[in-house]
Amino acid sequence: MAGVEFENVEEALEKGLSGRELDEVTRILYGKKLEKLEIPLAAVAAAEKAGFEVKGYIATAQREQLRAPRKVRIAAIQNAIVLPTTYPVAEQRHAIFMRIEQLIDAAALCGANIVCLQEAWTMPFAFCTRERLPWTEFAESAETGPSTQFLQKLAGKYNMVIVSPILERDEAKDEVIWNTAVVISNKGHVIGKSRKNHIPRVGDFNESTYYMESQLGHPVFDTAFGKFGINICYGRHHPQNWMMYALNGAEIIFNPSATVGGLSEPLWGIEARNAAIANHCFTVGINRVGTEAFPNEFTSGNGLPAHKDFGHFYGSSYVACPDGSRTPSLSRTKDGVLITEVDLNQCRQVKDHWGFRMTQRLDLYARSFTEAAKPDYKPQIIRDF
Amino acid sequence: MAGVEFENVEEALEKGLSGRELDEVTRILYGKKLEKLEIPLAAVAAAEKAGFEVKGYIATAQREQLRAPRKVRIAAIQNAIVLPTTYPVAEQRHAIFMRIEQLIDAAALCGANIVCLQEAWTMPFAFCTRERLPWTEFAESAETGPSTQFLQKLAGKYNMVIVSPILERDEAKDEVIWNTAVVISNKGHVIGKSRKNHIPRVGDFNESTYYMESQLGHPVFDTAFGKFGINICYGRHHPQNWMMYALNGAEIIFNPSATVGGLSEPLWGIEARNAAIANHCFTVGINRVGTEAFPNEFTSGNGLPAHKDFGHFYGSSYVACPDGSRTPSLSRTKDGVLITEVDLNQCRQVKDHWGFRMTQRLDLYARSFTEAAKPDYKPQIIRDF
């Protein structure tokens, strides 16, 4: 399949271009160049030994007189599943836990303050199969489930906030399943949770077979290391979703995802970055890597014969900044940890500079959307006759 | 100044990369490769003689059984001013008219059905000066002003719809000035007008010295060659602005602009393209070229000494498609005509595929925006304590 082995766009640019041309191409395509963050030798060694990538960048802000810099190190973690999907659920999950521990250990060596994992990180992304068992057995309580307990220990040990996107079984209400992000504090307790607001019905991703749209709104978590929201996966296609997290005060919006090359790759670098620009905040796109084969074949609504996998998860996790700059991507094929040191003061500085919150005319759009949402809405059309 | 002479990102990529790497980099950064449109020899010759660029691309759609293809050729025209800004207003304007006629002639030779010019195309972008006379003399009636009369003839002659973004003097009401796009039909009559919805107050662009936010809403013009809206310049930073044009039925949204390298260049390739993706429509970003020096010096609110120009307009006009692909850009330095043959059927095809209109939860955002627009809105924050 096209594009499975290709490793990284930015490395290709650095190899093929040089001097002034490289500078101009990267300025125009990537914004202001971000300085590299030095990765501690222990983290480099751990990554080399365990076969994953660690990259780091620094996004600065101007010095202010009255506010000290508010530097936070954000870690985005991407990974493949570890065992084949035919293994027992408990074993698959345990193997992923062990892998994640390696990646979080490396993030901790790099001084990460907030770690975000990928969507449904505890499991293969099995929703394409439309099968219930065994996949729904990966669903667990957000508050007390095994992945939450596992991460609580690491969060407390490393004094880091962890965002853990899982398949949730709401044990307290109707036992239904949700696509949820659990937020664990740097002391190791559960601060709360957020759920996926927009559920795809596209290609292999009709996830409404398993769970529906969140009713929890757009919560922002005010933590020891800043205020953030979590826009899960397909929600990145909806600009108004990003915007509501920002209107609730988010300075960082995470976008834990699971998406494949044939479907979305040219959109990947656009959407989260546009949201960072439009909302004067940092956005963090995280996508799993690898190709996941399932035991039973399935079709994909595209006229092709039944098959057992639905494409290559292309990784490419990155951070976009309010000023329009962005980090290079993690690998398209390998597990990785992306550490970005941001100064959260950049958000308000860019807000003051560009002023989109001042000029957004939110009341106009509140009225227009209210009208447009009505079934009998008459579009404003001027006809040439 | 950095970046003034650098010509074109896509040409640099084609020069520096090759084979598989070029294919993968362009697939990921630009989406599905668009076929080149053959430019008639007469247009090539005219462009060579008059020193401008003509480029053409084709954006296809799948064949349907019940709808015929709806192929439309869109021309985006970018240009520098012709005479120094010290010349008499009438002479400056006339010289631009003559230049635009050359560019529209070339567009006609390429079979253009809809032509869109850049923001305030009849004049230098003088708003940075904060001076009134002589600049406000470029303002004219949308319905009967000299530029409208000039373009009506060309529209009728070539059977093309023309979008003409001008500085408008509302002679019928209060004589105030607006930033307006006049829509002229392929028969040469004025169909209507649209005004700029979001007015910048950033750097050299506090345009509210001259005109304020539109009260005309988000009109969509249903013409002989398709339904389109016009999102003028700074409105491209507001995703909800694009969205309202799309909700009113636009299949194409033009973004006539005037913006300089230091301010916005890394954002340019992101915003209109994100809007095309998010709204299942074609978007057309158009930006003027060149550096415009004014007679009197002015400051720019950035601590630097007074100066007479405020930077390089970087052109780079392009078309983005609903499927996430986009054309390469026109030059960063030269006048140009970009012809894009689109099949408007792609809009509904992508809408059916991705389904963002179906999954957008517009009623939720209508309610959320209504609340968030209130001065005493309490953001939805979950605190860690």
PDB file of C-alpha atoms in Angstrom, chain B residues 116-381:
ATOM      1  CA  CYS B 116     -12.489  36.728  -8.858  1.00  0.00           C
ATOM      2  CA  LEU B 117     -10.155  39.670  -8.343  1.00  0.00           C
ATOM      3  CA  GLN B 118      -8.212  40.478  -5.179  1.00  0.00           C
ATOM      4  CA  GLU B 119      -9.456  42.601  -2.271  1.00  0.00           C
ATOM      5  CA  ALA B 120      -9.697  46.337  -3.078  1.00  0.00           C
ATOM      6  CA  TRP B 121      -8.230  45.600  -6.480  1.00  0.00           C
ATOM      7  CA  THR B 122      -8.719  49.141  -7.837  1.00  0.00           C
ATOM      8  CA  MET B 123      -6.226  50.751  -5.449  1.00  0.00           C
ATOM      9  CA  PRO B 124      -3.093  50.451  -3.359  1.00  0.00           C
ATOM     10  CA  PHE B 125      -3.824  48.951   0.052  1.00  0.00           C
ATOM     11  CA  ALA B 126      -3.448  52.306   1.752  1.00  0.00           C
ATOM     12  CA  PHE B 127      -5.225  51.666   5.032  1.00  0.00           C
ATOM     13  CA  CYS B 128      -1.946  51.407   6.921  1.00  0.00           C
ATOM     14  CA  THR B 129      -1.461  55.159   6.431  1.00  0.00           C
ATOM     15  CA  ARG B 130      -4.575  56.114   8.441  1.00  0.00           C
ATOM     16  CA  GLU B 131      -4.835  59.059   6.026  1.00  0.00           C
ATOM     17  CA  ARG B 132      -8.202  59.873   4.454  1.00  0.00           C
ATOM     18  CA  LEU B 133      -7.576  61.810   1.242  1.00  0.00           C
ATOM     19  CA  PRO B 134      -6.596  60.861  -1.330  1.00  0.00           C
ATOM     20  CA  TRP B 135      -7.200  57.186  -0.534  1.00  0.00           C
ATOM     21  CA  THR B 136     -10.894  57.402   0.200  1.00  0.00           C
ATOM     22  CA  GLU B 137     -11.362  58.810  -3.296  1.00  0.00           C
ATOM     23  CA  PHE B 138     -10.892  55.276  -4.565  1.00  0.00           C
ATOM     24  CA  ALA B 139     -14.239  54.414  -2.932  1.00  0.00           C
ATOM     25  CA  GLU B 140     -17.099  54.169  -5.390  1.00  0.00           C
ATOM     26  CA  SER B 141     -20.664  53.004  -5.787  1.00  0.00           C
ATOM     27  CA  ALA B 142     -20.964  49.222  -5.973  1.00  0.00           C
ATOM     28  CA  GLU B 143     -23.857  49.490  -8.382  1.00  0.00           C
ATOM     29  CA  THR B 144     -22.723  52.248 -10.742  1.00  0.00           C
ATOM     30  CA  GLY B 145     -19.073  53.060 -10.009  1.00  0.00           C
ATOM     31  CA  PRO B 146     -16.332  53.094 -12.641  1.00  0.00           C
ATOM     32  CA  SER B 147     -14.911  49.677 -11.797  1.00  0.00           C
ATOM     33  CA  THR B 148     -18.336  48.075 -11.954  1.00  0.00           C
ATOM     34  CA  GLN B 149     -18.996  49.676 -15.336  1.00  0.00           C
ATOM     35  CA  PHE B 150     -15.579  48.590 -16.549  1.00  0.00           C
ATOM     36  CA  LEU B 151     -16.118  44.977 -15.504  1.00  0.00           C
ATOM     37  CA  GLN B 152     -19.711  44.788 -16.726  1.00  0.00           C
ATOM     38  CA  LYS B 153     -18.435  45.161 -20.264  1.00  0.00           C
ATOM     39  CA  LEU B 154     -15.900  42.377 -19.869  1.00  0.00           C
ATOM     40  CA  ALA B 155     -18.395  40.088 -18.117  1.00  0.00           C
ATOM     41  CA  GLY B 156     -20.883  40.474 -20.958  1.00  0.00           C
ATOM     42  CA  LYS B 157     -18.224  40.210 -23.647  1.00  0.00           C
ATOM     43  CA  TYR B 158     -16.799  36.973 -22.250  1.00  0.00           C
ATOM     44  CA  ASN B 159     -19.946  35.434 -20.748  1.00  0.00           C
ATOM     45  CA  MET B 160     -18.243  35.219 -17.370  1.00  0.00           C
ATOM     46  CA  VAL B 161     -19.357  35.998 -13.836  1.00  0.00           C
ATOM     47  CA  ILE B 162     -16.974  38.464 -12.184  1.00  0.00           C
ATOM     48  CA  VAL B 163     -16.463  39.002  -8.460  1.00  0.00           C
ATOM     49  CA  SER B 164     -15.115  42.499  -7.905  1.00  0.00           C
ATOM     50  CA  PRO B 165     -13.895  43.358  -4.410  1.00  0.00           C
ATOM     51  CA  ILE B 166     -13.707  47.147  -4.082  1.00  0.00           C
ATOM     52  CA  LEU B 167     -13.770  49.960  -1.590  1.00  0.00           C
ATOM     53  CA  GLU B 168     -17.438  50.940  -1.663  1.00  0.00           C
ATOM     54  CA  ARG B 169     -18.978  54.341  -1.006  1.00  0.00           C
ATOM     55  CA  ASP B 170     -22.602  53.703  -0.086  1.00  0.00           C
ATOM     56  CA  GLU B 171     -24.083  56.613  -1.955  1.00  0.00           C
ATOM     57  CA  ALA B 172     -27.625  55.552  -1.078  1.00  0.00           C
ATOM     58  CA  LYS B 173     -27.113  55.468   2.684  1.00  0.00           C
ATOM     59  CA  ASP B 174     -25.047  57.795   4.858  1.00  0.00           C
ATOM     60  CA  GLU B 175     -22.194  57.907   2.318  1.00  0.00           C
ATOM     61  CA  VAL B 176     -20.189  55.571   4.507  1.00  0.00           C
ATOM     62  CA  ILE B 177     -17.410  53.370   3.205  1.00  0.00           C
ATOM     63  CA  TRP B 178     -17.525  49.575   3.123  1.00  0.00           C
ATOM     64  CA  ASN B 179     -15.206  46.788   2.057  1.00  0.00           C
ATOM     65  CA  THR B 180     -17.404  45.145  -0.542  1.00  0.00           C
ATOM     66  CA  ALA B 181     -17.460  42.482  -3.218  1.00  0.00           C
ATOM     67  CA  VAL B 182     -19.690  43.249  -6.194  1.00  0.00           C
ATOM     68  CA  VAL B 183     -21.029  40.259  -8.115  1.00  0.00           C
ATOM     69  CA  ILE B 184     -21.525  40.851 -11.821  1.00  0.00           C
ATOM     70  CA  SER B 185     -23.429  38.298 -13.880  1.00  0.00           C
ATOM     71  CA  ASN B 186     -22.298  36.741 -17.125  1.00  0.00           C
ATOM     72  CA  LYS B 187     -24.798  39.003 -18.872  1.00  0.00           C
ATOM     73  CA  GLY B 188     -23.093  42.042 -17.367  1.00  0.00           C
ATOM     74  CA  HIS B 189     -25.590  43.135 -14.737  1.00  0.00           C
ATOM     75  CA  VAL B 190     -24.968  43.556 -11.012  1.00  0.00           C
ATOM     76  CA  ILE B 191     -26.489  40.601  -9.159  1.00  0.00           C
ATOM     77  CA  GLY B 192     -25.725  41.975  -5.741  1.00  0.00           C
ATOM     78  CA  LYS B 193     -22.993  42.585  -3.220  1.00  0.00           C
ATOM     79  CA  SER B 194     -21.455  41.137  -0.106  1.00  0.00           C
ATOM     80  CA  ARG B 195     -19.416  42.957   2.525  1.00  0.00           C
ATOM     81  CA  LYS B 196     -16.481  42.049   4.733  1.00  0.00           C
ATOM     82  CA  ASN B 197     -17.754  40.453   7.929  1.00  0.00           C
ATOM     83  CA  HIS B 198     -14.665  40.657  10.130  1.00  0.00           C
ATOM     84  CA  ILE B 199     -12.469  43.753  10.219  1.00  0.00           C
ATOM     85  CA  PRO B 200      -8.856  43.425  11.347  1.00  0.00           C
ATOM     86  CA  ARG B 201      -7.312  45.489  14.108  1.00  0.00           C
ATOM     87  CA  VAL B 202      -3.857  43.974  13.852  1.00  0.00           C
ATOM     88  CA  GLY B 203      -0.507  45.560  13.079  1.00  0.00           C
ATOM     89  CA  ASP B 204      -0.816  47.820  10.066  1.00  0.00           C
ATOM     90  CA  PHE B 205      -4.339  46.642   9.428  1.00  0.00           C
ATOM     91  CA  ASN B 206      -6.707  48.533  11.694  1.00  0.00           C
ATOM     92  CA  GLU B 207      -9.104  48.948   8.849  1.00  0.00           C
ATOM     93  CA  SER B 208     -11.898  50.071  11.137  1.00  0.00           C
ATOM     94  CA  THR B 209     -10.446  53.528  10.577  1.00  0.00           C
ATOM     95  CA  TYR B 210     -12.227  53.333   7.234  1.00  0.00           C
ATOM     96  CA  TYR B 211     -15.088  50.835   7.400  1.00  0.00           C
ATOM     97  CA  MET B 212     -16.901  48.582   9.817  1.00  0.00           C
ATOM     98  CA  GLU B 213     -18.295  45.032   9.900  1.00  0.00           C
ATOM     99  CA  SER B 214     -20.885  44.031   7.302  1.00  0.00           C
ATOM    100  CA  GLN B 215     -24.539  43.945   8.273  1.00  0.00           C
ATOM    101  CA  LEU B 216     -25.490  42.003   5.139  1.00  0.00           C
ATOM    102  CA  GLY B 217     -25.014  38.527   6.596  1.00  0.00           C
ATOM    103  CA  HIS B 218     -23.578  35.691   4.514  1.00  0.00           C
ATOM    104  CA  PRO B 219     -25.236  35.973   1.108  1.00  0.00           C
ATOM    105  CA  VAL B 220     -24.648  33.256  -1.448  1.00  0.00           C
ATOM    106  CA  PHE B 221     -24.966  34.134  -5.119  1.00  0.00           C
ATOM    107  CA  ASP B 222     -26.751  31.602  -7.297  1.00  0.00           C
ATOM    108  CA  THR B 223     -25.263  32.299 -10.732  1.00  0.00           C
ATOM    109  CA  ALA B 224     -25.137  30.680 -14.143  1.00  0.00           C
ATOM    110  CA  PHE B 225     -21.965  28.868 -13.029  1.00  0.00           C
ATOM    111  CA  GLY B 226     -22.737  27.765  -9.493  1.00  0.00           C
ATOM    112  CA  LYS B 227     -23.452  29.062  -6.017  1.00  0.00           C
ATOM    113  CA  PHE B 228     -20.735  30.944  -4.217  1.00  0.00           C
ATOM    114  CA  GLY B 229     -20.046  33.253  -1.300  1.00  0.00           C
ATOM    115  CA  ILE B 230     -17.273  35.785  -0.734  1.00  0.00           C
ATOM    116  CA  ASN B 231     -15.348  35.751   2.543  1.00  0.00           C
ATOM    117  CA  ILE B 232     -13.214  38.859   2.317  1.00  0.00           C
ATOM    118  CA  CYS B 233      -9.632  38.762   3.686  1.00  0.00           C
ATOM    119  CA  TYR B 234      -9.466  38.670   7.504  1.00  0.00           C
ATOM    120  CA  GLY B 235     -12.754  36.759   7.591  1.00  0.00           C
ATOM    121  CA  ARG B 236     -10.703  33.687   6.670  1.00  0.00           C
ATOM    122  CA  HIS B 237      -9.416  33.551  10.264  1.00  0.00           C
ATOM    123  CA  HIS B 238     -12.931  32.889  11.529  1.00  0.00           C
ATOM    124  CA  PRO B 239     -14.064  29.308  10.787  1.00  0.00           C
ATOM    125  CA  GLN B 240     -17.683  30.144  11.603  1.00  0.00           C
ATOM    126  CA  ASN B 241     -17.683  32.780   8.851  1.00  0.00           C
ATOM    127  CA  TRP B 242     -16.756  30.220   6.189  1.00  0.00           C
ATOM    128  CA  MET B 243     -19.305  27.863   7.695  1.00  0.00           C
ATOM    129  CA  MET B 244     -22.227  30.264   7.356  1.00  0.00           C
ATOM    130  CA  TYR B 245     -21.533  30.719   3.638  1.00  0.00           C
ATOM    131  CA  ALA B 246     -21.530  26.947   3.280  1.00  0.00           C
ATOM    132  CA  LEU B 247     -24.717  26.597   5.330  1.00  0.00           C
ATOM    133  CA  ASN B 248     -26.287  29.046   2.906  1.00  0.00           C
ATOM    134  CA  GLY B 249     -25.422  26.693   0.074  1.00  0.00           C
ATOM    135  CA  ALA B 250     -22.072  27.923  -1.262  1.00  0.00           C
ATOM    136  CA  GLU B 251     -20.165  25.369  -3.337  1.00  0.00           C
ATOM    137  CA  ILE B 252     -17.327  27.827  -3.843  1.00  0.00           C
ATOM    138  CA  ILE B 253     -16.136  30.428  -1.316  1.00  0.00           C
ATOM    139  CA  PHE B 254     -13.795  33.116  -2.554  1.00  0.00           C
ATOM    140  CA  ASN B 255     -11.316  34.739  -0.202  1.00  0.00           C
ATOM    141  CA  PRO B 256     -10.029  37.899  -1.873  1.00  0.00           C
ATOM    142  CA  SER B 257      -7.243  39.182   0.366  1.00  0.00           C
ATOM    143  CA  ALA B 258      -4.391  41.603   0.889  1.00  0.00           C
ATOM    144  CA  THR B 259      -1.848  40.231   3.318  1.00  0.00           C
ATOM    145  CA  VAL B 260       1.899  40.420   3.842  1.00  0.00           C
ATOM    146  CA  GLY B 261       4.599  37.868   4.545  1.00  0.00           C
ATOM    147  CA  GLY B 262       5.671  38.849   8.031  1.00  0.00           C
ATOM    148  CA  LEU B 263       2.116  38.752   9.262  1.00  0.00           C
ATOM    149  CA  SER B 264       0.344  35.748   7.864  1.00  0.00           C
ATOM    150  CA  GLU B 265       2.266  33.655   5.355  1.00  0.00           C
ATOM    151  CA  PRO B 266       2.460  30.400   7.356  1.00  0.00           C
ATOM    152  CA  LEU B 267      -1.311  30.675   7.954  1.00  0.00           C
ATOM    153  CA  TRP B 268      -2.152  31.209   4.276  1.00  0.00           C
ATOM    154  CA  GLY B 269      -2.027  27.592   3.147  1.00  0.00           C
ATOM    155  CA  ILE B 270      -3.905  26.407   6.213  1.00  0.00           C
ATOM    156  CA  GLU B 271      -7.010  28.500   6.657  1.00  0.00           C
ATOM    157  CA  ALA B 272      -8.782  28.446   3.291  1.00  0.00           C
ATOM    158  CA  ARG B 273      -7.860  24.803   2.897  1.00  0.00           C
ATOM    159  CA  ASN B 274      -9.248  23.903   6.284  1.00  0.00           C
ATOM    160  CA  ALA B 275     -12.447  25.695   5.310  1.00  0.00           C
ATOM    161  CA  ALA B 276     -12.732  23.658   2.098  1.00  0.00           C
ATOM    162  CA  ILE B 277     -12.341  20.458   4.102  1.00  0.00           C
ATOM    163  CA  ALA B 278     -14.643  21.438   6.959  1.00  0.00           C
ATOM    164  CA  ASN B 279     -17.375  22.716   4.658  1.00  0.00           C
ATOM    165  CA  HIS B 280     -17.257  20.322   1.688  1.00  0.00           C
ATOM    166  CA  CYS B 281     -16.759  23.176  -0.767  1.00  0.00           C
ATOM    167  CA  PHE B 282     -14.090  24.731  -2.970  1.00  0.00           C
ATOM    168  CA  THR B 283     -12.246  27.730  -1.556  1.00  0.00           C
ATOM    169  CA  VAL B 284     -10.209  30.234  -3.518  1.00  0.00           C
ATOM    170  CA  GLY B 285      -7.535  32.263  -1.725  1.00  0.00           C
ATOM    171  CA  ILE B 286      -6.382  35.327  -3.664  1.00  0.00           C
ATOM    172  CA  ASN B 287      -3.689  37.716  -2.462  1.00  0.00           C
ATOM    173  CA  ARG B 288      -2.089  40.701  -4.141  1.00  0.00           C
ATOM    174  CA  VAL B 289       1.645  40.882  -4.940  1.00  0.00           C
ATOM    175  CA  GLY B 290       4.375  43.448  -4.543  1.00  0.00           C
ATOM    176  CA  THR B 291       5.458  46.095  -2.084  1.00  0.00           C
ATOM    177  CA  GLU B 292       3.516  49.362  -2.028  1.00  0.00           C
ATOM    178  CA  ALA B 293       5.305  52.518  -0.902  1.00  0.00           C
ATOM    179  CA  PHE B 294       3.263  55.504   0.265  1.00  0.00           C
ATOM    180  CA  PRO B 295       4.168  59.190   0.082  1.00  0.00           C
ATOM    181  CA  ASN B 296       4.160  59.851   3.831  1.00  0.00           C
ATOM    182  CA  GLU B 297       5.828  57.759   6.465  1.00  0.00           C
ATOM    183  CA  PHE B 298       3.839  55.927   9.114  1.00  0.00           C
ATOM    184  CA  THR B 299       4.484  53.696  12.128  1.00  0.00           C
ATOM    185  CA  SER B 300       3.163  50.210  12.654  1.00  0.00           C
ATOM    186  CA  GLY B 301       2.740  49.803  16.406  1.00  0.00           C
ATOM    187  CA  ASN B 302       5.731  47.487  16.594  1.00  0.00           C
ATOM    188  CA  GLY B 303       8.409  49.751  18.061  1.00  0.00           C
ATOM    189  CA  LEU B 304      10.177  50.200  14.731  1.00  0.00           C
ATOM    190  CA  PRO B 305      10.952  53.561  13.132  1.00  0.00           C
ATOM    191  CA  ALA B 306       8.492  55.130  10.729  1.00  0.00           C
ATOM    192  CA  HIS B 307       8.619  53.774   7.174  1.00  0.00           C
ATOM    193  CA  LYS B 308       6.748  54.063   3.907  1.00  0.00           C
ATOM    194  CA  ASP B 309       5.749  50.505   3.159  1.00  0.00           C
ATOM    195  CA  PHE B 310       4.636  47.728   5.398  1.00  0.00           C
ATOM    196  CA  GLY B 311       5.951  44.657   3.700  1.00  0.00           C
ATOM    197  CA  HIS B 312       5.655  42.272   0.823  1.00  0.00           C
ATOM    198  CA  PHE B 313       2.291  41.037  -0.437  1.00  0.00           C
ATOM    199  CA  TYR B 314       3.164  37.450  -1.218  1.00  0.00           C
ATOM    200  CA  GLY B 315       0.529  36.489  -3.801  1.00  0.00           C
ATOM    201  CA  SER B 316       0.429  32.662  -3.638  1.00  0.00           C
ATOM    202  CA  SER B 317      -3.197  32.422  -4.714  1.00  0.00           C
ATOM    203  CA  TYR B 318      -4.550  28.864  -4.736  1.00  0.00           C
ATOM    204  CA  VAL B 319      -7.677  26.743  -4.838  1.00  0.00           C
ATOM    205  CA  ALA B 320      -8.504  24.137  -2.172  1.00  0.00           C
ATOM    206  CA  CYS B 321     -10.914  21.293  -2.819  1.00  0.00           C
ATOM    207  CA  PRO B 322     -13.459  19.532  -0.594  1.00  0.00           C
ATOM    208  CA  ASP B 323     -11.452  16.298  -0.745  1.00  0.00           C
ATOM    209  CA  GLY B 324      -8.441  17.951   0.934  1.00  0.00           C
ATOM    210  CA  SER B 325      -6.402  18.413  -2.219  1.00  0.00           C
ATOM    211  CA  ARG B 326      -5.265  21.817  -3.446  1.00  0.00           C
ATOM    212  CA  THR B 327      -3.604  23.434  -6.423  1.00  0.00           C
ATOM    213  CA  PRO B 328      -0.045  24.685  -6.239  1.00  0.00           C
ATOM    214  CA  SER B 329       0.214  28.430  -5.634  1.00  0.00           C
ATOM    215  CA  LEU B 330       0.673  31.227  -8.077  1.00  0.00           C
ATOM    216  CA  SER B 331       3.944  33.115  -7.774  1.00  0.00           C
ATOM    217  CA  ARG B 332       4.916  35.008  -4.617  1.00  0.00           C
ATOM    218  CA  THR B 333       6.082  37.973  -6.700  1.00  0.00           C
ATOM    219  CA  LYS B 334       4.363  38.111 -10.098  1.00  0.00           C
ATOM    220  CA  ASP B 335       0.928  38.960 -11.396  1.00  0.00           C
ATOM    221  CA  GLY B 336      -0.948  35.846 -12.362  1.00  0.00           C
ATOM    222  CA  VAL B 337      -4.061  33.999 -13.421  1.00  0.00           C
ATOM    223  CA  LEU B 338      -4.872  30.656 -11.812  1.00  0.00           C
ATOM    224  CA  ILE B 339      -7.442  28.637 -13.756  1.00  0.00           C
ATOM    225  CA  THR B 340      -8.990  25.706 -11.922  1.00  0.00           C
ATOM    226  CA  GLU B 341     -11.507  23.508 -13.627  1.00  0.00           C
ATOM    227  CA  VAL B 342     -13.629  22.023 -10.876  1.00  0.00           C
ATOM    228  CA  ASP B 343     -16.533  19.618 -11.030  1.00  0.00           C
ATOM    229  CA  LEU B 344     -18.961  21.006  -8.481  1.00  0.00           C
ATOM    230  CA  ASN B 345     -20.374  17.523  -8.009  1.00  0.00           C
ATOM    231  CA  GLN B 346     -17.335  16.853  -5.824  1.00  0.00           C
ATOM    232  CA  CYS B 347     -18.932  18.946  -3.053  1.00  0.00           C
ATOM    233  CA  ARG B 348     -21.908  16.693  -2.459  1.00  0.00           C
ATOM    234  CA  GLN B 349     -19.821  13.570  -3.018  1.00  0.00           C
ATOM    235  CA  VAL B 350     -17.435  14.556  -0.241  1.00  0.00           C
ATOM    236  CA  LYS B 351     -20.356  15.699   1.914  1.00  0.00           C
ATOM    237  CA  ASP B 352     -21.895  12.237   1.597  1.00  0.00           C
ATOM    238  CA  HIS B 353     -18.537  10.581   2.285  1.00  0.00           C
ATOM    239  CA  TRP B 354     -17.310  12.506   5.332  1.00  0.00           C
ATOM    240  CA  GLY B 355     -20.731  13.608   6.554  1.00  0.00           C
ATOM    241  CA  PHE B 356     -19.695  16.682   8.563  1.00  0.00           C
ATOM    242  CA  ARG B 357     -23.037  18.376   7.941  1.00  0.00           C
ATOM    243  CA  MET B 358     -24.780  15.301   9.308  1.00  0.00           C
ATOM    244  CA  THR B 359     -22.572  15.011  12.391  1.00  0.00           C
ATOM    245  CA  GLN B 360     -22.030  18.703  13.120  1.00  0.00           C
ATOM    246  CA  ARG B 361     -24.574  19.048  15.976  1.00  0.00           C
ATOM    247  CA  LEU B 362     -25.407  22.572  14.903  1.00  0.00           C
ATOM    248  CA  ASP B 363     -28.151  22.919  17.515  1.00  0.00           C
ATOM    249  CA  LEU B 364     -25.597  22.185  20.260  1.00  0.00           C
ATOM    250  CA  TYR B 365     -23.292  24.933  19.004  1.00  0.00           C
ATOM    251  CA  ALA B 366     -26.183  27.357  18.511  1.00  0.00           C
ATOM    252  CA  ARG B 367     -26.986  26.928  22.203  1.00  0.00           C
ATOM    253  CA  SER B 368     -23.335  26.930  23.324  1.00  0.00           C
ATOM    254  CA  PHE B 369     -22.455  30.052  21.314  1.00  0.00           C
ATOM    255  CA  THR B 370     -25.574  31.793  22.621  1.00  0.00           C
ATOM    256  CA  GLU B 371     -24.431  31.126  26.166  1.00  0.00           C
ATOM    257  CA  ALA B 372     -20.776  31.898  25.491  1.00  0.00           C
ATOM    258  CA  ALA B 373     -21.665  35.240  23.887  1.00  0.00           C
ATOM    259  CA  LYS B 374     -23.191  36.492  27.145  1.00  0.00           C
ATOM    260  CA  PRO B 375     -20.957  38.852  29.138  1.00  0.00           C
ATOM    261  CA  ASP B 376     -21.490  36.780  32.298  1.00  0.00           C
ATOM    262  CA  TYR B 377     -20.827  33.392  30.662  1.00  0.00           C
ATOM    263  CA  LYS B 378     -19.308  30.909  33.087  1.00  0.00           C
ATOM    264  CA  PRO B 379     -16.890  28.657  31.211  1.00  0.00           C
ATOM    265  CA  GLN B 380     -17.262  24.916  31.770  1.00  0.00           C
ATOM    266  CA  ILE B 381     -14.177  24.265  33.885  1.00  0.00           C
TER     267      ILE B 381
END
